[in-house]
Short mmCIF file of C-alpha atoms in Angstrom, two decimals:
data_model
loop_
_atom_site.label_atom_id
_atom_site.label_comp_id
_atom_site.label_asym_id
_atom_site.label_seq_id
_atom_site.Cartn_x
_atom_site.Cartn_y
_atom_site.Cartn_z
CA MET A 19 -9.77 -119.11 -177.95
CA ALA A 20 -10.69 -121.72 -175.70
CA ASP A 21 -10.53 -125.30 -177.23
CA ALA A 22 -11.40 -128.62 -175.89
CA LYS A 23 -8.63 -128.62 -173.73
CA THR A 24 -8.45 -125.89 -171.86
CA ILE A 25 -11.16 -123.83 -170.61
CA LEU A 26 -11.54 -120.16 -171.25
CA ILE A 27 -11.57 -117.59 -168.43
CA GLY A 28 -11.46 -114.76 -169.79
CA LYS A 29 -9.17 -112.48 -171.98
CA SER A 30 -5.93 -110.12 -170.73
CA GLU A 31 -4.47 -107.07 -173.33
CA THR A 32 -2.48 -109.53 -175.38
CA LYS A 33 -4.14 -113.03 -175.30
CA PHE A 34 -7.16 -115.12 -174.10
CA GLU A 35 -6.58 -116.56 -170.54
CA GLU A 36 -7.65 -120.43 -170.61
CA LEU A 37 -7.04 -123.13 -168.07
CA THR A 38 -5.88 -126.88 -168.82
CA LEU A 39 -7.49 -129.11 -168.43
CA ARG A 40 -4.16 -131.51 -168.47
CA LEU A 41 -3.20 -129.38 -165.05
CA ALA A 42 -6.81 -128.72 -163.36
CA ASN A 43 -6.35 -131.61 -160.82
CA ARG A 44 -3.22 -129.22 -159.42
CA HIS A 45 -6.08 -126.88 -157.27
CA GLY A 46 -6.84 -123.15 -157.43
CA LEU A 47 -7.54 -120.31 -155.23
CA VAL A 48 -10.34 -118.01 -156.39
CA THR A 49 -10.05 -114.54 -154.02
CA GLY A 50 -12.57 -111.78 -153.95
CA ALA A 51 -13.70 -109.20 -151.84
CA THR A 52 -18.04 -109.18 -151.93
CA GLY A 53 -19.59 -108.43 -154.24
CA THR A 54 -16.56 -108.03 -156.79
CA GLY A 55 -17.60 -110.77 -159.28
CA LYS A 56 -16.57 -114.13 -157.61
CA THR A 57 -19.69 -116.39 -157.84
CA VAL A 58 -19.98 -115.15 -161.81
CA THR A 59 -16.23 -116.55 -162.02
CA LEU A 60 -16.89 -120.29 -160.13
CA GLN A 61 -20.31 -120.14 -162.64
CA LYS A 62 -17.60 -120.00 -165.97
CA LEU A 63 -14.92 -122.53 -164.18
CA ALA A 64 -18.15 -124.93 -163.42
CA GLU A 65 -20.12 -124.19 -166.75
CA GLY A 66 -16.29 -124.94 -168.46
CA PHE A 67 -15.24 -128.03 -166.99
CA SER A 68 -18.93 -129.98 -167.43
CA ALA A 69 -19.12 -128.58 -170.83
CA ASN A 70 -15.54 -130.60 -171.45
CA GLY A 71 -17.32 -134.22 -169.94
CA VAL A 72 -15.73 -132.97 -165.63
CA PRO A 73 -18.29 -133.94 -163.25
CA VAL A 74 -18.41 -130.59 -160.48
CA PHE A 75 -19.30 -130.30 -157.11
CA THR A 76 -20.15 -127.08 -155.73
CA ALA A 77 -22.00 -125.49 -152.76
CA ASP A 78 -24.19 -122.23 -153.42
CA ILE A 79 -24.42 -119.67 -150.83
CA LYS A 80 -27.09 -117.07 -151.65
CA GLY A 81 -28.99 -119.19 -154.75
CA ASP A 82 -27.33 -117.55 -157.43
CA LEU A 83 -25.52 -121.14 -159.06
CA SER A 84 -28.66 -121.99 -159.58
CA GLY A 85 -28.99 -120.74 -162.86
CA VAL A 86 -26.84 -122.23 -164.67
CA ALA A 87 -29.58 -124.69 -165.03
CA ALA A 88 -31.53 -122.83 -167.02
CA MET A 89 -30.73 -121.12 -170.63
CA GLY A 90 -29.04 -118.02 -170.65
CA ASN A 91 -30.95 -115.13 -170.89
CA ALA A 92 -28.64 -113.03 -173.24
CA LEU A 93 -28.56 -109.89 -170.79
CA PRO A 94 -26.69 -106.82 -172.54
CA PRO A 95 -23.73 -106.63 -169.99
CA PHE A 96 -22.91 -110.71 -170.74
CA VAL A 97 -23.61 -109.65 -174.77
CA ASN A 98 -21.20 -106.83 -174.77
CA ARG A 99 -18.43 -108.34 -172.49
CA ALA A 100 -18.43 -110.67 -175.12
CA LYS A 101 -17.70 -108.42 -178.23
CA GLU A 102 -15.10 -106.79 -176.13
CA ILE A 103 -13.08 -109.56 -175.20
CA GLY A 104 -13.24 -111.06 -178.89
CA VAL A 105 -16.03 -113.71 -178.62
CA GLU A 106 -19.59 -114.81 -179.35
CA TYR A 107 -22.11 -114.66 -176.62
CA LYS A 108 -24.02 -118.36 -177.12
CA ALA A 109 -26.51 -118.72 -174.34
CA GLU A 110 -26.01 -122.03 -173.00
CA GLN A 111 -28.48 -124.88 -171.03
CA TYR A 112 -26.20 -127.28 -168.05
CA PRO A 113 -27.12 -130.66 -167.11
CA VAL A 114 -27.73 -129.95 -162.53
CA VAL A 115 -28.00 -132.38 -160.00
CA PHE A 116 -29.81 -130.58 -156.63
CA TRP A 117 -28.80 -131.85 -153.52
CA ASP A 118 -29.47 -131.17 -149.57
CA LEU A 119 -28.70 -131.65 -146.12
CA PHE A 120 -32.15 -131.17 -145.35
CA GLY A 121 -33.93 -132.53 -148.58
CA GLU A 122 -35.83 -129.08 -148.66
CA GLN A 123 -34.15 -127.76 -151.62
CA GLY A 124 -32.73 -130.63 -153.26
CA HIS A 125 -31.74 -134.58 -152.83
CA PRO A 126 -31.51 -135.69 -148.91
CA ILE A 127 -27.21 -136.31 -148.77
CA ARG A 128 -26.56 -138.30 -145.28
CA ALA A 129 -23.49 -140.31 -144.27
CA THR A 130 -23.46 -142.53 -141.24
CA VAL A 131 -21.92 -141.79 -137.67
CA ALA A 132 -19.42 -144.08 -138.45
CA GLU A 133 -17.87 -142.53 -141.48
CA MET A 134 -18.32 -139.53 -140.23
CA GLY A 135 -14.85 -140.56 -137.81
CA PRO A 136 -14.25 -139.06 -134.36
CA LEU A 137 -11.75 -136.24 -135.61
CA LEU A 138 -14.31 -134.80 -137.62
CA LEU A 139 -17.34 -135.67 -135.62
CA ALA A 140 -15.12 -133.73 -132.60
CA ARG A 141 -14.25 -130.91 -134.74
CA LEU A 142 -17.90 -130.69 -135.32
CA MET A 143 -18.88 -130.78 -132.03
CA GLU A 144 -16.19 -128.24 -130.57
CA LEU A 145 -15.08 -130.57 -128.29
CA ASN A 146 -11.23 -129.82 -126.53
CA GLU A 147 -8.92 -132.27 -126.56
CA THR A 148 -9.61 -134.84 -123.10
CA GLN A 149 -13.23 -134.84 -125.12
CA GLU A 150 -12.08 -136.16 -128.38
CA GLY A 151 -9.92 -138.63 -126.56
CA VAL A 152 -13.10 -139.92 -125.46
CA LEU A 153 -14.72 -140.19 -128.60
CA ASN A 154 -11.87 -141.69 -129.81
CA ILE A 155 -12.08 -144.45 -127.21
CA LEU A 156 -15.86 -145.27 -127.55
CA PHE A 157 -15.43 -145.49 -131.46
CA ARG A 158 -12.71 -148.07 -130.98
CA TYR A 159 -14.63 -149.84 -127.95
CA ALA A 160 -17.48 -149.90 -130.86
CA ASP A 161 -15.16 -151.22 -133.43
CA GLU A 162 -13.83 -153.79 -131.33
CA HIS A 163 -17.39 -155.50 -130.52
CA GLY A 164 -19.00 -155.65 -133.92
CA LEU A 165 -21.60 -152.72 -133.01
CA LEU A 166 -22.74 -150.54 -136.40
CA LEU A 167 -22.96 -146.53 -135.41
CA LEU A 168 -24.86 -144.99 -137.99
CA ASP A 169 -27.19 -142.75 -137.03
CA LEU A 170 -27.16 -139.72 -133.78
CA LYS A 171 -29.69 -141.91 -131.65
CA ASP A 172 -26.70 -144.92 -131.97
CA LEU A 173 -23.94 -142.34 -130.26
CA ARG A 174 -26.68 -140.82 -127.84
CA ALA A 175 -27.16 -144.05 -126.53
CA MET A 176 -23.54 -144.77 -126.67
CA LEU A 177 -21.85 -141.67 -124.41
CA ALA A 178 -25.57 -142.45 -122.18
CA GLU A 179 -23.93 -146.42 -121.65
CA LEU A 180 -20.71 -145.46 -121.62
CA GLY A 181 -22.08 -142.23 -118.92
CA ASN A 182 -23.76 -144.70 -116.45
CA ASN A 183 -21.57 -147.77 -116.10
CA LYS A 184 -19.09 -147.99 -113.70
CA GLU A 185 -17.08 -150.91 -114.45
CA LEU A 186 -17.31 -150.60 -118.61
CA GLN A 187 -16.02 -147.08 -117.56
CA ALA A 188 -13.26 -148.89 -115.35
CA ASP A 189 -12.28 -151.57 -117.90
CA LEU A 190 -11.73 -148.90 -120.82
CA GLN A 191 -9.78 -146.53 -118.37
CA ALA A 192 -7.44 -149.50 -117.84
CA THR A 193 -6.41 -149.99 -121.66
CA TYR A 194 -7.48 -146.83 -123.03
CA GLY A 195 -6.98 -143.80 -120.36
CA ASN A 196 -9.85 -142.29 -118.17
CA VAL A 197 -13.12 -141.88 -119.30
CA SER A 198 -14.99 -139.69 -116.68
CA SER A 199 -18.99 -139.56 -116.41
CA ALA A 200 -18.08 -135.50 -116.25
CA SER A 201 -16.29 -135.27 -120.39
CA VAL A 202 -19.48 -138.03 -121.41
CA GLY A 203 -22.26 -135.66 -120.10
CA ALA A 204 -20.09 -131.97 -121.42
CA ILE A 205 -20.60 -134.43 -125.18
CA GLN A 206 -24.12 -135.54 -124.38
CA ARG A 207 -24.70 -131.73 -124.11
CA GLN A 208 -22.40 -131.17 -127.16
CA LEU A 209 -24.56 -133.45 -129.34
CA LEU A 210 -27.88 -131.54 -128.10
CA VAL A 211 -26.12 -128.61 -130.19
CA LEU A 212 -25.42 -130.11 -133.31
CA GLU A 213 -29.17 -131.84 -133.07
CA ASN A 214 -30.77 -128.42 -132.86
CA GLN A 215 -28.81 -127.10 -135.54
CA GLY A 216 -30.19 -130.00 -137.85
CA GLY A 217 -27.74 -132.46 -138.17
CA ALA A 218 -29.68 -135.56 -137.53
CA ASN A 219 -30.60 -134.39 -140.75
CA PHE A 220 -27.46 -135.78 -142.15
CA PHE A 221 -26.46 -138.77 -140.18
CA GLY A 222 -28.18 -142.26 -140.67
CA GLU A 223 -28.96 -144.41 -143.98
CA PRO A 224 -29.32 -144.14 -147.27
CA ALA A 225 -25.82 -143.14 -147.38
CA LEU A 226 -24.59 -140.51 -150.46
CA GLU A 227 -23.06 -143.07 -152.57
CA LEU A 228 -20.07 -141.06 -154.44
CA ALA A 229 -20.02 -142.16 -157.79
CA ASP A 230 -23.41 -140.59 -157.98
CA PHE A 231 -21.67 -137.17 -157.91
CA MET A 232 -19.12 -138.50 -160.79
CA ARG A 233 -22.00 -138.45 -164.16
CA THR A 234 -22.63 -137.65 -167.40
CA ASP A 235 -25.42 -136.37 -169.41
CA GLU A 236 -26.49 -138.03 -172.38
CA ASP A 237 -24.37 -135.89 -174.26
CA GLY A 238 -21.70 -136.04 -172.77
CA LYS A 239 -21.42 -132.94 -170.25
CA GLY A 240 -20.99 -133.72 -166.78
CA HIS A 241 -23.41 -133.16 -164.68
CA ILE A 242 -22.86 -130.14 -162.21
CA ASN A 243 -23.58 -130.53 -158.69
CA ILE A 244 -25.29 -127.96 -156.34
CA LEU A 245 -25.62 -128.37 -152.95
CA ALA A 246 -28.29 -125.54 -151.17
CA ALA A 247 -26.79 -124.38 -148.69
CA ASP A 248 -28.10 -120.72 -147.77
CA LYS A 249 -30.17 -122.01 -144.62
CA LEU A 250 -26.87 -124.67 -143.85
CA MET A 251 -24.75 -121.88 -143.50
CA LYS A 252 -26.62 -121.08 -140.11
CA SER A 253 -24.67 -123.69 -138.72
CA PRO A 254 -21.63 -122.98 -140.72
CA ARG A 255 -18.99 -125.39 -138.39
CA LEU A 256 -21.77 -128.41 -140.20
CA TYR A 257 -20.98 -126.18 -143.44
CA ALA A 258 -17.39 -126.80 -143.26
CA THR A 259 -17.60 -130.27 -141.73
CA PHE A 260 -19.52 -131.94 -144.13
CA LEU A 261 -17.29 -130.49 -147.38
CA LEU A 262 -14.83 -131.59 -145.57
CA TRP A 263 -15.77 -135.29 -145.19
CA MET A 264 -16.96 -135.05 -148.72
CA LEU A 265 -13.28 -134.89 -149.63
CA SER A 266 -12.00 -136.88 -147.76
CA GLU A 267 -14.40 -139.37 -148.88
CA PHE A 268 -13.42 -139.19 -152.61
CA PHE A 269 -9.92 -139.51 -151.38
CA GLU A 270 -10.35 -142.63 -149.38
CA GLN A 271 -12.57 -144.20 -152.01
CA LEU A 272 -11.00 -143.23 -155.50
CA PRO A 273 -8.46 -145.37 -157.35
CA GLU A 274 -4.84 -143.33 -158.16
CA VAL A 275 -4.84 -142.77 -161.80
CA GLY A 276 -2.06 -140.36 -162.10
CA ASP A 277 -2.22 -137.39 -164.19
CA LEU A 278 -5.15 -137.67 -166.71
CA GLU A 279 -6.09 -135.58 -169.61
CA LYS A 280 -8.98 -133.99 -167.72
CA PRO A 281 -10.05 -134.26 -164.18
CA ARG A 282 -12.85 -136.80 -162.85
CA LEU A 283 -14.31 -134.32 -161.20
CA VAL A 284 -13.65 -130.41 -160.11
CA PHE A 285 -14.85 -129.84 -156.39
CA PHE A 286 -15.71 -125.94 -155.48
CA PHE A 287 -15.30 -125.02 -151.16
CA ASP A 288 -17.51 -121.84 -151.34
CA GLU A 289 -16.90 -120.00 -148.54
CA ALA A 290 -12.82 -121.92 -147.59
CA HIS A 291 -12.33 -119.80 -144.19
CA LEU A 292 -14.82 -122.03 -142.57
CA LEU A 293 -12.99 -124.92 -142.75
CA PHE A 294 -10.22 -123.00 -141.31
CA ASP A 295 -11.60 -120.75 -138.77
CA HIS A 296 -10.60 -122.15 -135.24
CA ALA A 297 -9.19 -125.59 -136.84
CA PRO A 298 -6.77 -127.60 -134.46
CA PRO A 299 -3.32 -128.03 -135.80
CA ALA A 300 -4.05 -132.04 -136.14
CA LEU A 301 -7.02 -130.69 -138.85
CA ILE A 302 -4.60 -128.75 -140.90
CA ASP A 303 -2.46 -131.07 -141.61
CA ALA A 304 -5.06 -133.62 -142.31
CA ILE A 305 -6.70 -131.01 -144.94
CA GLU A 306 -3.31 -130.58 -146.10
CA GLN A 307 -2.60 -133.91 -147.09
CA VAL A 308 -5.42 -134.54 -148.62
CA VAL A 309 -5.40 -131.83 -150.48
CA ARG A 310 -1.42 -132.52 -151.61
CA LEU A 311 -2.27 -136.39 -152.14
CA ILE A 312 -6.42 -136.30 -154.04
CA ARG A 313 -4.60 -134.55 -156.92
CA SER A 314 -3.33 -138.10 -157.96
CA LYS A 315 -7.51 -139.31 -157.64
CA GLY A 316 -7.78 -137.29 -160.76
CA VAL A 317 -9.45 -134.70 -158.54
CA GLY A 318 -9.03 -131.31 -158.99
CA VAL A 319 -9.85 -128.90 -155.62
CA TYR A 320 -10.69 -125.15 -156.41
CA PHE A 321 -11.08 -122.43 -152.70
CA VAL A 322 -13.64 -119.74 -153.09
CA THR A 323 -12.89 -116.82 -150.28
CA GLN A 324 -12.66 -113.24 -150.00
CA ASN A 325 -9.13 -113.05 -148.64
CA PRO A 326 -6.49 -115.15 -150.10
CA LEU A 327 -4.94 -115.06 -145.44
CA ASP A 328 -8.06 -117.70 -144.77
CA VAL A 329 -6.15 -119.41 -146.69
CA PRO A 330 -3.32 -121.24 -144.11
CA ASP A 331 0.34 -121.50 -146.16
CA LYS A 332 0.64 -125.01 -145.75
CA VAL A 333 -2.65 -125.42 -148.03
CA GLY A 334 -1.88 -122.32 -150.65
CA ALA A 335 0.59 -123.64 -151.29
CA GLN A 336 -0.95 -126.66 -152.83
CA LEU A 337 -2.98 -123.93 -155.38
CA GLY A 338 -1.48 -123.81 -158.29
CA ASN A 339 -4.18 -121.63 -161.10
CA ARG A 340 -5.63 -118.66 -159.80
CA VAL A 341 -7.98 -115.80 -160.11
CA GLN A 342 -7.77 -112.52 -157.81
CA HIS A 343 -10.51 -109.90 -158.19
CA ALA A 344 -10.60 -106.63 -155.72
CA LEU A 345 -9.63 -106.46 -152.70
CA ARG A 346 -10.25 -103.94 -150.60
CA ALA A 347 -7.09 -102.41 -148.50
CA PHE A 348 -8.82 -100.10 -145.69
CA THR A 349 -7.73 -101.64 -142.31
CA PRO A 350 -4.28 -103.02 -141.52
CA ARG A 351 -5.24 -106.35 -142.37
CA GLU A 352 -6.92 -106.06 -145.36
CA GLN A 353 -3.42 -104.35 -146.28
CA LYS A 354 -1.37 -107.28 -145.18
CA ALA A 355 -4.01 -109.28 -147.37
CA VAL A 356 -3.25 -107.45 -150.49
CA LYS A 357 0.46 -107.70 -150.17
CA ALA A 358 0.03 -111.16 -149.67
CA ALA A 359 -1.64 -111.93 -152.79
CA ALA A 360 -0.22 -109.98 -154.79
CA GLU A 361 3.34 -112.31 -153.72
CA THR A 362 1.78 -115.36 -154.73
CA PHE A 363 1.66 -114.16 -158.35
CA ARG A 364 4.89 -114.28 -160.71
CA PRO A 365 4.69 -110.58 -161.50
CA ASN A 366 4.65 -108.94 -164.42
CA PRO A 367 6.86 -106.61 -165.83
CA LYS A 368 4.25 -103.97 -167.01
CA PHE A 369 2.59 -103.11 -163.52
CA ARG A 370 2.76 -103.62 -159.86
CA THR A 371 0.29 -106.31 -158.76
CA SER A 372 -0.19 -105.06 -155.32
CA GLU A 373 -1.66 -101.24 -157.12
CA VAL A 374 -4.02 -103.54 -159.45
CA ILE A 375 -5.33 -105.45 -157.21
CA THR A 376 -6.91 -102.13 -155.66
CA ASN A 377 -7.95 -101.00 -158.85
CA LEU A 378 -9.80 -104.07 -160.49
CA GLY A 379 -13.56 -103.46 -161.90
CA VAL A 380 -16.61 -105.82 -161.34
CA GLY A 381 -15.83 -108.71 -163.37
CA GLU A 382 -12.00 -107.60 -163.71
CA ALA A 383 -9.75 -110.59 -162.46
CA LEU A 384 -5.91 -110.96 -162.03
CA VAL A 385 -5.13 -114.14 -163.43
CA SER A 386 -2.21 -116.89 -163.39
CA VAL A 387 -2.70 -120.41 -164.55
CA LEU A 388 -0.59 -123.29 -165.20
CA GLU A 389 0.75 -124.33 -168.54
CA GLY A 390 3.74 -126.25 -169.59
CA LYS A 391 5.34 -128.83 -167.34
CA GLY A 392 2.84 -126.75 -164.57
CA ALA A 393 4.70 -123.44 -163.90
CA PRO A 394 2.82 -120.76 -163.31
CA SER A 395 2.09 -118.46 -166.03
CA MET A 396 2.97 -114.95 -165.72
CA VAL A 397 0.00 -112.58 -163.67
CA GLU A 398 -2.59 -110.75 -166.19
CA ARG A 399 -4.81 -108.47 -166.22
CA THR A 400 -7.84 -110.04 -167.64
CA LEU A 401 -11.32 -109.93 -168.67
CA VAL A 402 -13.15 -112.33 -167.18
CA ALA A 403 -15.41 -113.84 -170.08
CA PRO A 404 -19.30 -114.00 -169.16
CA PRO A 405 -21.53 -117.45 -168.54
CA GLY A 406 -23.78 -119.18 -170.76
CA GLY A 407 -26.01 -120.32 -168.55
CA ARG A 408 -28.37 -118.02 -166.43
CA VAL A 409 -26.84 -115.64 -163.72
CA GLY A 410 -28.78 -115.89 -161.33
CA PRO A 411 -31.69 -117.78 -159.23
CA ILE A 412 -33.66 -120.55 -160.64
CA THR A 413 -37.53 -120.49 -159.50
CA PRO A 414 -39.38 -122.87 -156.76
CA GLN A 415 -41.08 -124.20 -160.03
CA GLU A 416 -37.57 -124.80 -161.68
CA ARG A 417 -36.37 -126.24 -159.43
CA ALA A 418 -38.81 -128.27 -158.84
CA ALA A 419 -39.64 -129.83 -161.98
CA LEU A 420 -35.24 -130.48 -162.38
CA MET A 421 -35.19 -132.42 -159.30
CA ARG A 422 -38.67 -134.13 -161.02
CA ASP A 423 -36.39 -135.44 -163.95
CA SER A 424 -33.63 -135.89 -162.02
CA PRO A 425 -32.43 -139.78 -162.29
CA PHE A 426 -32.33 -139.86 -158.18
CA ARG A 427 -35.07 -138.56 -157.15
CA ASN A 428 -36.46 -142.07 -155.15
CA LYS A 429 -32.79 -142.73 -154.22
CA TYR A 430 -32.52 -141.00 -151.47
CA THR A 431 -35.44 -139.68 -150.47
CA GLU A 432 -36.64 -142.51 -147.82
CA THR A 433 -34.74 -142.18 -145.02
CA VAL A 434 -33.64 -146.47 -143.40
CA ASP A 435 -33.34 -147.16 -140.25
CA ARG A 436 -31.41 -150.70 -140.34
CA GLU A 437 -30.57 -152.46 -137.23
CA SER A 438 -27.46 -151.10 -135.50
CA ALA A 439 -25.95 -150.83 -132.34
CA PHE A 440 -28.44 -149.02 -130.72
CA GLU A 441 -31.13 -152.01 -131.64
CA MET A 442 -28.95 -154.74 -130.52
CA LEU A 443 -27.89 -153.44 -127.30
CA ALA A 444 -31.40 -152.10 -126.16
CA ALA A 445 -31.98 -156.04 -126.76
CA LYS A 446 -29.79 -157.09 -125.08
CA ALA A 447 -30.83 -154.90 -122.09
CA GLU A 448 -34.35 -156.15 -122.28
CA ALA A 449 -33.17 -159.36 -122.18
CA ALA A 450 -30.99 -159.61 -119.28
CA ALA A 451 -33.76 -157.23 -117.25
CA ARG A 452 -36.09 -160.19 -117.88
CA ALA A 453 -33.68 -162.14 -116.92
CA ALA A 454 -32.89 -160.61 -113.62
CA GLN A 455 -36.71 -160.49 -113.08
CA GLY A 456 -37.36 -163.72 -113.76
CA GLY A 457 -34.67 -165.69 -111.44
CA GLY A 458 -31.33 -166.81 -111.12
CA GLY A 459 -32.21 -169.67 -113.73
CA LEU A 460 -33.96 -167.47 -116.45
CA PHE A 461 -30.93 -164.95 -116.20
CA ASP A 462 -27.95 -167.28 -116.28
CA ASN A 463 -29.69 -168.75 -119.83
CA VAL A 464 -29.96 -165.02 -120.77
CA LEU A 465 -26.70 -165.13 -120.03
CA GLY A 466 -25.39 -168.04 -121.88
CA GLY A 467 -26.69 -166.49 -125.08
CA LEU A 468 -24.98 -163.43 -125.12
CA LEU A 469 -22.05 -165.32 -124.67
CA GLY A 470 -22.53 -168.02 -127.33
CA GLY A 471 -24.46 -165.44 -129.99
CA SER A 472 -23.73 -164.99 -133.43
CA ALA A 473 -22.01 -162.21 -134.28
CA PRO A 474 -23.46 -159.28 -135.43
CA ALA A 475 -24.44 -159.37 -138.81
CA PRO A 476 -21.99 -157.54 -141.42
CA ALA A 477 -22.75 -154.19 -142.77
CA PRO A 478 -23.22 -152.83 -146.21
CA ALA A 479 -20.14 -153.08 -148.70
CA GLY A 480 -17.93 -149.91 -148.34
CA ARG A 481 -19.37 -149.17 -144.61
CA GLY A 482 -18.22 -151.57 -142.09
CA ARG A 483 -16.90 -154.55 -141.11
CA ALA A 484 -18.62 -157.46 -138.93
CA ALA A 485 -15.30 -157.07 -135.88
CA PRO A 486 -14.92 -160.44 -134.27
CA ARG A 487 -17.19 -161.68 -131.40
CA PRO A 488 -16.56 -160.09 -127.69
CA GLN A 489 -14.58 -161.82 -125.19
CA PRO A 490 -16.66 -163.63 -122.55
CA SER A 491 -15.30 -161.57 -119.75
CA MET A 492 -16.42 -158.72 -120.98
CA ALA A 493 -19.63 -159.22 -122.87
CA GLU A 494 -20.25 -161.21 -119.13
CA LYS A 495 -19.97 -157.76 -117.20
CA ILE A 496 -21.79 -155.70 -119.83
CA ALA A 497 -24.75 -157.95 -119.27
CA THR A 498 -24.49 -158.48 -115.26
CA SER A 499 -24.43 -154.00 -115.34
CA ALA A 500 -27.43 -154.54 -117.78
CA ALA A 501 -29.17 -156.50 -115.27
CA ARG A 502 -28.23 -154.15 -112.38
CA SER A 503 -28.82 -150.98 -113.93
CA VAL A 504 -32.04 -151.64 -115.13
CA ALA A 505 -34.67 -149.14 -113.60
CA ASN A 506 -31.91 -146.16 -115.13
CA THR A 507 -31.29 -148.24 -118.75
CA VAL A 508 -34.02 -149.16 -119.72
CA GLY A 509 -36.00 -147.49 -122.72
CA ARG A 510 -32.53 -144.93 -122.62
CA GLN A 511 -30.94 -145.50 -125.75
CA ILE A 512 -27.47 -148.01 -125.98
CA GLY A 513 -25.06 -148.24 -129.32
CA THR A 514 -21.58 -147.35 -130.80
CA ALA A 515 -19.41 -147.21 -133.83
CA ILE A 516 -18.23 -150.29 -135.96
CA VAL A 517 -15.95 -148.28 -138.19
CA ARG A 518 -13.37 -144.64 -137.85
CA GLY A 519 -13.48 -142.02 -140.36
CA VAL A 520 -11.35 -141.19 -143.42
CA LEU A 521 -9.49 -138.10 -141.57
CA GLY A 522 -9.23 -140.27 -138.57
CA SER A 523 -7.38 -143.20 -140.80
CA LEU A 524 -4.97 -140.14 -141.89
CA MET A 525 -3.79 -139.62 -138.27
CA GLY A 526 -3.12 -142.97 -137.44
CA GLY A 527 -5.53 -145.87 -138.45
CA GLY A 528 -6.98 -147.44 -141.12
CA ARG A 529 -10.82 -147.16 -143.01
CA ARG A 530 -12.55 -150.24 -141.74
#
């Protein structure tokens, strides 16, 4: 039976199958075909972590997981399953905080474009290698000139400036490589697609504080943070990129703690195949590095997907705790998946794993967890224990009541639009335009102000820094260009970013 140091998963023929909390940060994988019980297993694991004081983050793809916030309803199938495995069914209720990128079914979640960084942003907009290079140049230019990029209007404005300013393009090309108007235009079109998919809701401030995901309630239960993802799944690339950004932020911000008695946070990545579909090798390498190293930060990562082949080998090798629900084997690819899944388990001489996988019933799984010094246990055919919370969605009225009682009900509701690159450079362009209309003397005064004015105000801690003041020669060129093209640039959006994102740092830079 599970105690304070383990989480009960279910019971095999001879013993209870339990996940050891001390080894839970070695990550895991939950797989199985649609309708085989993956969501119920995910809920059971999330409840077990919460009961042991471990906060959880998970996406709710269909709305089914929201029921964990309500008292269990003791349905006959769950009561009977509890008796079958030799435990008493006990209805429970767990502390839940709802989140939603669109702010409709939960508290809004936002990040700045600077935090997202060029690598993930290029992935989000499906840019090719050349366009991604231009985006990296844009971020570098912003970093060097102390310009904050917080939301999409900042990025759109900077692209407009970069596409129209031939002198700026020439200066950047001399240092970093070619920046063509065609590439800038392609990025602008992809940015429009991102905005049409609702991406603008995600970028901005107040940015999410990750510490808000790592709380416990007054009874010591870990908060289960549920992301409403039914609408978000209509933009699968935004969903996958957002979760990867969040994972990389945890990796960047949390201190090293080594192996603890229990994780500080457990992160469930549902529909994991969306993360890896058509991902470039550089991104796969970055994901593998984050997954491999984040365990030392006390974070456990559990991928949930239909097919074990959805997870690349170099990532799958890091996933020590495994729950395999039934797989179908009607097509050659499905047969290959069954074989691959069977080969990942430590064999059990009592049965052939590849045959059992195709014959598992609903709520039944093959389970292998790390034990002792971290070696995987022998695979066992297991009846999964029933969750204590409600299985199925809560009502909109119940969700609204929980959000009213949430500790974050006021913190993230209102959007903050502080001064950033858009406002800063638009003001400079307007001043240059007035100077050009007023004569050379006035223009000289404005130009002198640009060259000798104060540096931009630094960003808040953790969100960026004030970069060194631009060299006079570059500032002069910007001011001159702005004055010469005022008819086209006044009213256009101009801006840049100040820091590279976390995965950008993993690929060759540092977070600023």
